[in-house]
PDB file of C-alpha atoms in Angstrom:
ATOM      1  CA  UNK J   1    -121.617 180.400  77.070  1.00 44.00           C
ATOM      2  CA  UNK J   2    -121.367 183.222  74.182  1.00 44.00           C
ATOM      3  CA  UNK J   3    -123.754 186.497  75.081  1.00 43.00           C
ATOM      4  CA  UNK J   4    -123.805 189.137  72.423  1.00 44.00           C
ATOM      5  CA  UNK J   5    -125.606 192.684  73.054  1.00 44.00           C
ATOM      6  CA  UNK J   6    -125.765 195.452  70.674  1.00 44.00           C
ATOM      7  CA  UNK J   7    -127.231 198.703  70.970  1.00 46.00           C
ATOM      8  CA  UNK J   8    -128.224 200.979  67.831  1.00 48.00           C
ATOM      9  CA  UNK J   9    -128.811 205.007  68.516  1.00 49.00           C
ATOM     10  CA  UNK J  10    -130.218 206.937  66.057  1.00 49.00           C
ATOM     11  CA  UNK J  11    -133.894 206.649  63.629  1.00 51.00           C
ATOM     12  CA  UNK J  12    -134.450 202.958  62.270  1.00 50.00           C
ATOM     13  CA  UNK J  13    -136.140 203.116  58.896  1.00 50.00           C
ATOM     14  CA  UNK J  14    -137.360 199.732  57.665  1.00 51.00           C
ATOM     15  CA  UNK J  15    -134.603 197.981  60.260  1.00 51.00           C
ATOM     16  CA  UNK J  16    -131.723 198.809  58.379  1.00 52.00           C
ATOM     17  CA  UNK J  17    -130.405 202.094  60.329  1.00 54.00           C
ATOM     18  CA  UNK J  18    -129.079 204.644  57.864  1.00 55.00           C
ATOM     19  CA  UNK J  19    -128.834 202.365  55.002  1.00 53.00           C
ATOM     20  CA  UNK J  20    -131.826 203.341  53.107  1.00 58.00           C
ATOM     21  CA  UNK J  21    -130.262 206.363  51.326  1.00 62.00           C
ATOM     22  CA  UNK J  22    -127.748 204.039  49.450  1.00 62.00           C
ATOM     23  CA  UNK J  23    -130.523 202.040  48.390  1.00 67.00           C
ATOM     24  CA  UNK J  24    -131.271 203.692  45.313  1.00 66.00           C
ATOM     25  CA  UNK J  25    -127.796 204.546  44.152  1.00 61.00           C
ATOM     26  CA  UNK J  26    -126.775 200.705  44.395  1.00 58.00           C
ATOM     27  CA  UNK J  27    -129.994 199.801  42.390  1.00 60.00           C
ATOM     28  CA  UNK J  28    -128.737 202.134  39.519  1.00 59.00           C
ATOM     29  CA  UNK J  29    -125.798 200.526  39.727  1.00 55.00           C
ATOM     30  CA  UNK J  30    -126.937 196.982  39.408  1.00 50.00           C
ATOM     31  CA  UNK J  31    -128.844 197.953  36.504  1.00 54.00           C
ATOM     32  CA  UNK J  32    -126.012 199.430  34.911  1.00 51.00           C
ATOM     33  CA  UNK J  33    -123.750 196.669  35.808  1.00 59.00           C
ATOM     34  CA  UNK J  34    -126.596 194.305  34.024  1.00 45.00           C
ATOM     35  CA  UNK J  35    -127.107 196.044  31.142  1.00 48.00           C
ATOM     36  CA  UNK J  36    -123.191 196.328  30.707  1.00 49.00           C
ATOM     37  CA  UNK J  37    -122.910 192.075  31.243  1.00 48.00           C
ATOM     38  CA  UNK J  38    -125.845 191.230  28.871  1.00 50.00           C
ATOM     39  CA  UNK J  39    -124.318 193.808  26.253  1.00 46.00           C
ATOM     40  CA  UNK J  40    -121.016 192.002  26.231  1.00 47.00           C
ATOM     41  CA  UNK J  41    -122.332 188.711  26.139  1.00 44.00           C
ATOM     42  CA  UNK J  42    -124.264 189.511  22.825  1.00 40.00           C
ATOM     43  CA  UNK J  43    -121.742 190.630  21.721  1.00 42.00           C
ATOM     44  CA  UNK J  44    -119.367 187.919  22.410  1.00 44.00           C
ATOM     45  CA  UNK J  45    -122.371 185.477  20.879  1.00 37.00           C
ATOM     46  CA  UNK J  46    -121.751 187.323  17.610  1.00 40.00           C
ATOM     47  CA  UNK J  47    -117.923 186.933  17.487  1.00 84.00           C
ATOM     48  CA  UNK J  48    -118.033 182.967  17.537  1.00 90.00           C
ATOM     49  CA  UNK J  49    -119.307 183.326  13.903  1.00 92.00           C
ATOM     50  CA  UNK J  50    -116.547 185.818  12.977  1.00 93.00           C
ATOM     51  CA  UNK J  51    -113.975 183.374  14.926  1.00 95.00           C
ATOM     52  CA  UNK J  52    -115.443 180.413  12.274  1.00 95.00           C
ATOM     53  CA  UNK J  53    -115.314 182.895   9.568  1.00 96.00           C
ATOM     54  CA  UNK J  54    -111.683 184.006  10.015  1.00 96.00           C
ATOM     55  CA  UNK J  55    -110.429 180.282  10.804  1.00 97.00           C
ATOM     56  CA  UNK J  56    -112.712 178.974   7.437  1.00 97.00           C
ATOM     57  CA  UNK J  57    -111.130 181.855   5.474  1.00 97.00           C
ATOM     58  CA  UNK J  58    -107.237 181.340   6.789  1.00 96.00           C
ATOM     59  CA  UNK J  59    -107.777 177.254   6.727  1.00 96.00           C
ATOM     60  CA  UNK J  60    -108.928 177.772   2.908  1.00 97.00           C
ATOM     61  CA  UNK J  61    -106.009 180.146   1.794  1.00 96.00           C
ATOM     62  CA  UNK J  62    -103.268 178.506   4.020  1.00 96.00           C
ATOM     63  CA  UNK J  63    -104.283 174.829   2.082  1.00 96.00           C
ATOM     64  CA  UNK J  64    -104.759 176.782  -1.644  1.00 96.00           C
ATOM     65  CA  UNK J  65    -101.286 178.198  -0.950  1.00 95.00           C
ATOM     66  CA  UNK J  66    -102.601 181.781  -1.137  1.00 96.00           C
ATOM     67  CA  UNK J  67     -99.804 183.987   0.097  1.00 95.00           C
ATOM     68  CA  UNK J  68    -101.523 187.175  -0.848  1.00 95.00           C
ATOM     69  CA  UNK J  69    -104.454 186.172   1.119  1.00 96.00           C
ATOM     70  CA  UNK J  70    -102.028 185.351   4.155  1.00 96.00           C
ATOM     71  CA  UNK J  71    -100.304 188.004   4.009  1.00 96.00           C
ATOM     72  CA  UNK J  72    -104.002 190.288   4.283  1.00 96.00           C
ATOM     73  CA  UNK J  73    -104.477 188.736   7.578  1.00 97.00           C
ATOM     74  CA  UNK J  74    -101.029 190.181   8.948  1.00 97.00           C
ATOM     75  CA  UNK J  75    -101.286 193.970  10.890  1.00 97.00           C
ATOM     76  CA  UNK J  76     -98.383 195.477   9.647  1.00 96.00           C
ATOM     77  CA  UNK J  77     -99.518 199.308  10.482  1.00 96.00           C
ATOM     78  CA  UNK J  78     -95.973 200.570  12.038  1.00 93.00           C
ATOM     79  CA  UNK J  79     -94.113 197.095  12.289  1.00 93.00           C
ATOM     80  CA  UNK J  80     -90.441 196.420  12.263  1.00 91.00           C
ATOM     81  CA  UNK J  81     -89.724 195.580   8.517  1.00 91.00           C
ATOM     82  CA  UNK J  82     -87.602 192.648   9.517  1.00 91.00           C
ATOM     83  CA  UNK J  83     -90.432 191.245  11.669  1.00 91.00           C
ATOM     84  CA  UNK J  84     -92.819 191.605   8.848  1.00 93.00           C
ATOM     85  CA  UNK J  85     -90.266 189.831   6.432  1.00 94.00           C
ATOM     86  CA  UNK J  86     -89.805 187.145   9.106  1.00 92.00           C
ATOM     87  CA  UNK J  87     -94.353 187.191   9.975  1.00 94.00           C
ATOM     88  CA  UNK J  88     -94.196 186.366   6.106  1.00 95.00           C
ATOM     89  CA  UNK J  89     -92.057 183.511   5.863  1.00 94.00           C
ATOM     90  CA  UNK J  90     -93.489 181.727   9.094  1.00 91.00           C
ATOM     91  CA  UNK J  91     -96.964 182.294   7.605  1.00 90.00           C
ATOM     92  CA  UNK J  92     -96.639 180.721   4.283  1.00 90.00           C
ATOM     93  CA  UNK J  93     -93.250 178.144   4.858  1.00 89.00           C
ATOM     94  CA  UNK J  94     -96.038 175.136   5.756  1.00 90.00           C
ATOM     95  CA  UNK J  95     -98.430 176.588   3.484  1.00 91.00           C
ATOM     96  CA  UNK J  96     -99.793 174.143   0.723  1.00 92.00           C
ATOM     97  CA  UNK J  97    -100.229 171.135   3.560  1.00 92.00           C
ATOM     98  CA  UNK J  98    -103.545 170.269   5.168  1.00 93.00           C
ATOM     99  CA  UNK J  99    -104.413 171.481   8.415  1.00 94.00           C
ATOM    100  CA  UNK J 100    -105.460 168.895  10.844  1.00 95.00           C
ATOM    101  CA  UNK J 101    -106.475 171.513  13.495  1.00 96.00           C
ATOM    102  CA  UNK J 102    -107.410 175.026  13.109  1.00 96.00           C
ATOM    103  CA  UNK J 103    -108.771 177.198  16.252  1.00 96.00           C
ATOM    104  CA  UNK J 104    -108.955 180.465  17.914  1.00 96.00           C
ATOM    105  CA  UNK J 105    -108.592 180.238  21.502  1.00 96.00           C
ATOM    106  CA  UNK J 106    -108.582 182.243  24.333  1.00 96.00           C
ATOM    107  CA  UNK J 107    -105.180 183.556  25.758  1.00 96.00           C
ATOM    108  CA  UNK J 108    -103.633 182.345  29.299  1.00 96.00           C
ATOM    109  CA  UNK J 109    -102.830 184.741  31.806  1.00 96.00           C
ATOM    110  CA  UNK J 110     -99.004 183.807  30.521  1.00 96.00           C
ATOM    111  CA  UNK J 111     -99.860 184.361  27.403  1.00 96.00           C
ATOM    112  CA  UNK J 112    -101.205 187.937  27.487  1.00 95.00           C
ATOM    113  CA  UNK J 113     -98.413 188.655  29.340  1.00 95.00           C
ATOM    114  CA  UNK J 114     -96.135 187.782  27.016  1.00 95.00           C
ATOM    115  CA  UNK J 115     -97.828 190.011  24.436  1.00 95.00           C
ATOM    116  CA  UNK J 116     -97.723 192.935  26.881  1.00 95.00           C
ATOM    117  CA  UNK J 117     -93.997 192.398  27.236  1.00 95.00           C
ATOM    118  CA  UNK J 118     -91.332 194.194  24.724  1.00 95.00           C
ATOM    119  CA  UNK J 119     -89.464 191.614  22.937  1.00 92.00           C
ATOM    120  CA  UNK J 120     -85.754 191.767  21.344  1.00 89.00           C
ATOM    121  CA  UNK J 121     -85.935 192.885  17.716  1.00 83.00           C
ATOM    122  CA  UNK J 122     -83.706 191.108  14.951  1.00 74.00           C
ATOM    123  CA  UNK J 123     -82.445 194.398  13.776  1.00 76.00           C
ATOM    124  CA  UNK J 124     -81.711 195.487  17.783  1.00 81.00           C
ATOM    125  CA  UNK J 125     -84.066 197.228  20.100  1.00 86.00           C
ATOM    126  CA  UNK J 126     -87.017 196.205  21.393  1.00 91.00           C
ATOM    127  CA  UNK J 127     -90.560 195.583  19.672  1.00 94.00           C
ATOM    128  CA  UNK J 128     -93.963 195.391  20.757  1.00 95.00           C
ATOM    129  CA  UNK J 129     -97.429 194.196  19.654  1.00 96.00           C
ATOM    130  CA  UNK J 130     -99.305 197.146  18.031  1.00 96.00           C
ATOM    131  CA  UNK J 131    -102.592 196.215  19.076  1.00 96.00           C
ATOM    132  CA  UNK J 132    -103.352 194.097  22.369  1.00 96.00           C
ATOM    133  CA  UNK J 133    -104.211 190.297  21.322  1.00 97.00           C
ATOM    134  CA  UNK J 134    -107.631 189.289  22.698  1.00 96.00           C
ATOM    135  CA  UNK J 135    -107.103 185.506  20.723  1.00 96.00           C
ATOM    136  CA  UNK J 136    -104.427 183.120  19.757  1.00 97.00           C
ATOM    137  CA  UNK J 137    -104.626 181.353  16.255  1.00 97.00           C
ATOM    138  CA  UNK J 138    -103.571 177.750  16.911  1.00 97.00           C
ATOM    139  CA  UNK J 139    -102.342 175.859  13.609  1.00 96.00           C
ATOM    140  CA  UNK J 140    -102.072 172.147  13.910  1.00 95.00           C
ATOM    141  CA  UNK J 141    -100.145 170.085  10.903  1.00 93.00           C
ATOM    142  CA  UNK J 142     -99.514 166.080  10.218  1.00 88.00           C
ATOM    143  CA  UNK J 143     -98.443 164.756   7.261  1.00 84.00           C
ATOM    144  CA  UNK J 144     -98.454 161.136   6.871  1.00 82.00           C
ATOM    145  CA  UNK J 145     -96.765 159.016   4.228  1.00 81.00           C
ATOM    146  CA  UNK J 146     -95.611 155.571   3.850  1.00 84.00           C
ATOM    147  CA  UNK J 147     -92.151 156.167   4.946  1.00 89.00           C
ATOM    148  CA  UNK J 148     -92.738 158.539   7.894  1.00 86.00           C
ATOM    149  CA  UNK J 149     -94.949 160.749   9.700  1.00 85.00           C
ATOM    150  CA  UNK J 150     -94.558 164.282  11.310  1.00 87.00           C
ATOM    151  CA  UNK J 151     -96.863 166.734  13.062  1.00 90.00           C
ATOM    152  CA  UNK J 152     -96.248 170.413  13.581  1.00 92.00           C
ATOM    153  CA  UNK J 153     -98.143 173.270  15.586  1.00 93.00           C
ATOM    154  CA  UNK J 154     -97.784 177.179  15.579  1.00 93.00           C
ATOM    155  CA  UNK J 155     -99.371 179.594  16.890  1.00 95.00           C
ATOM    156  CA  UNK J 156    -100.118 183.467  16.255  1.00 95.00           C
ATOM    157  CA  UNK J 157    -101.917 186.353  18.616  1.00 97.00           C
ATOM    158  CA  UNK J 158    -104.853 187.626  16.939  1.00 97.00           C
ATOM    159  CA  UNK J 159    -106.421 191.060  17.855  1.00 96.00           C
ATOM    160  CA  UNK J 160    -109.135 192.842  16.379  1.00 96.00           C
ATOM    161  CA  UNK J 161    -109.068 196.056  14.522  1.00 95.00           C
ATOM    162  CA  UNK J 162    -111.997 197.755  12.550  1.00 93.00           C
ATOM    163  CA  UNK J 163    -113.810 194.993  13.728  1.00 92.00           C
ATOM    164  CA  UNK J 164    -111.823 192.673  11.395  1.00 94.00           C
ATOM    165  CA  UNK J 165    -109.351 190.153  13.129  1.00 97.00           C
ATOM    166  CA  UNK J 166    -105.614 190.371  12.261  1.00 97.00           C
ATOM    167  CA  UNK J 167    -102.263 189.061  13.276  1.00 97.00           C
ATOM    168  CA  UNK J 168    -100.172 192.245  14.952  1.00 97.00           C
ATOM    169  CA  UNK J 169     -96.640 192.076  13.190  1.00 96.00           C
ATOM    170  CA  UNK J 170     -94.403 193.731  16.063  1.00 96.00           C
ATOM    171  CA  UNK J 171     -93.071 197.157  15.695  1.00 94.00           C
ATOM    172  CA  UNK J 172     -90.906 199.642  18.336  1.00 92.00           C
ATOM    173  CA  UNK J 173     -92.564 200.006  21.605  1.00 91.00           C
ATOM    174  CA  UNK J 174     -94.243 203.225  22.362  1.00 81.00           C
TER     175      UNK J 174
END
C-alpha cells in the first residue's frame, strides 16, 4: 500500500501557497503571447493572396517568355556576378513552355538549412543567400508530343523584401 503525507508551512492564499503573486505577471503574458499569435496569423491570411499573386505573375511571364519580367523577380542586391549570370540562364532556359505545376511551398527543416549554409562559388569562395528564404518556388514542366514525352521540375528559395517576394541570387557570406 502507497501512503503519501505532505506538510505546507507558511500563509495559504486561495490554496495555492505563494503562487498568487505570479498570477498577474503570467496573465500579461498570455495576453501578450495571444495578441502576438492572432497578429501573425492575420498576417499570414494576407500572404496566401500575395503567394497567388507572385505565382499568377511568374506563371504568366515564364509562359509569354518575358525575360525582363524574370529577371525582376531575381534579388541581386550584392550577389556574385557569376551566380547572377548563371540565376539568369536557369530562369529563362525552359521559358516559353507551359507550366503544369506552379507553387510556393513551405521549406523543410533540410531545406532551410541548406539556405543557411555557405555554398562553393563558381568563381571560388564561398556564397551565401542575402536574405533568409521563408518559401520555395516549385516549377513543374511536361511537354508531350507524338514522338515522346518529358517532365522537368526546379525549384528556387523565395524570401521577402519590402514586402515584395524575390528570388535571393547568392553573394559572399558576411
Amino acid at each position: 500500500m502507497v501512503s503519501s503525507s505532505s506538510s505546507v508551512s507558511g500563509p495559504i492564499k486561495n490554496g495555492r501557497g505563494n503562487e498568487l503573486p505570479l498570477i498577474k505577471p503570467m496573465k500579461k503574458l498570455l495576453y501578450l503571447i495571444c495578441a502576438v499569435l492572432i497578429t501573425s496569423l492575420t498576417c499570414r491570411a494576407g500572404s496566401a493572396e500575395q503567394e497567388k499573386a507572385f505565382t499568377d505573375k511568374y506563371k504568366t511571364a515564364f509562359e509569354a517568355k518575358d525575360t525582363a519580367t524574370l529577371e525582376s523577380f531575381l534579388y541581386t542586391q550584392g550577389a556574385d556576378p557569376m551566380a547572377i549570370e548563371f540565376y539568369k540562364m536557369t530562369q529563362t532556359a525552359e521559358a516559353g513552355e507551359k507550366i503544369s505545376k506552379i507553387e510556393l511551398v513551405a521549406l523543410t527543416p533540410e531545406d532551410a538549412a541548406k539556405a543557411a549554409a555557405p555554398q562553393d562559388s563558381p568563381s571560388g569562395g564561398k556564397v551565401c543567400l542575402p536574405l533568409k528564404p521563408i518559401k520555395k518556388l516549385v516549377i513543374s514542366i511536361e511537354t508531350k508530343s507524338a514522338e515522346a514525352s518529358s517532365s522537368s521540375k526546379s525549384e528556387s528559395f523565395v524570401a521577402e523584401k519590402d514586402g515584395k517576394f524575390v528570388i535571393p541570387v547568392p553573394g559572399p557570406c558576411k
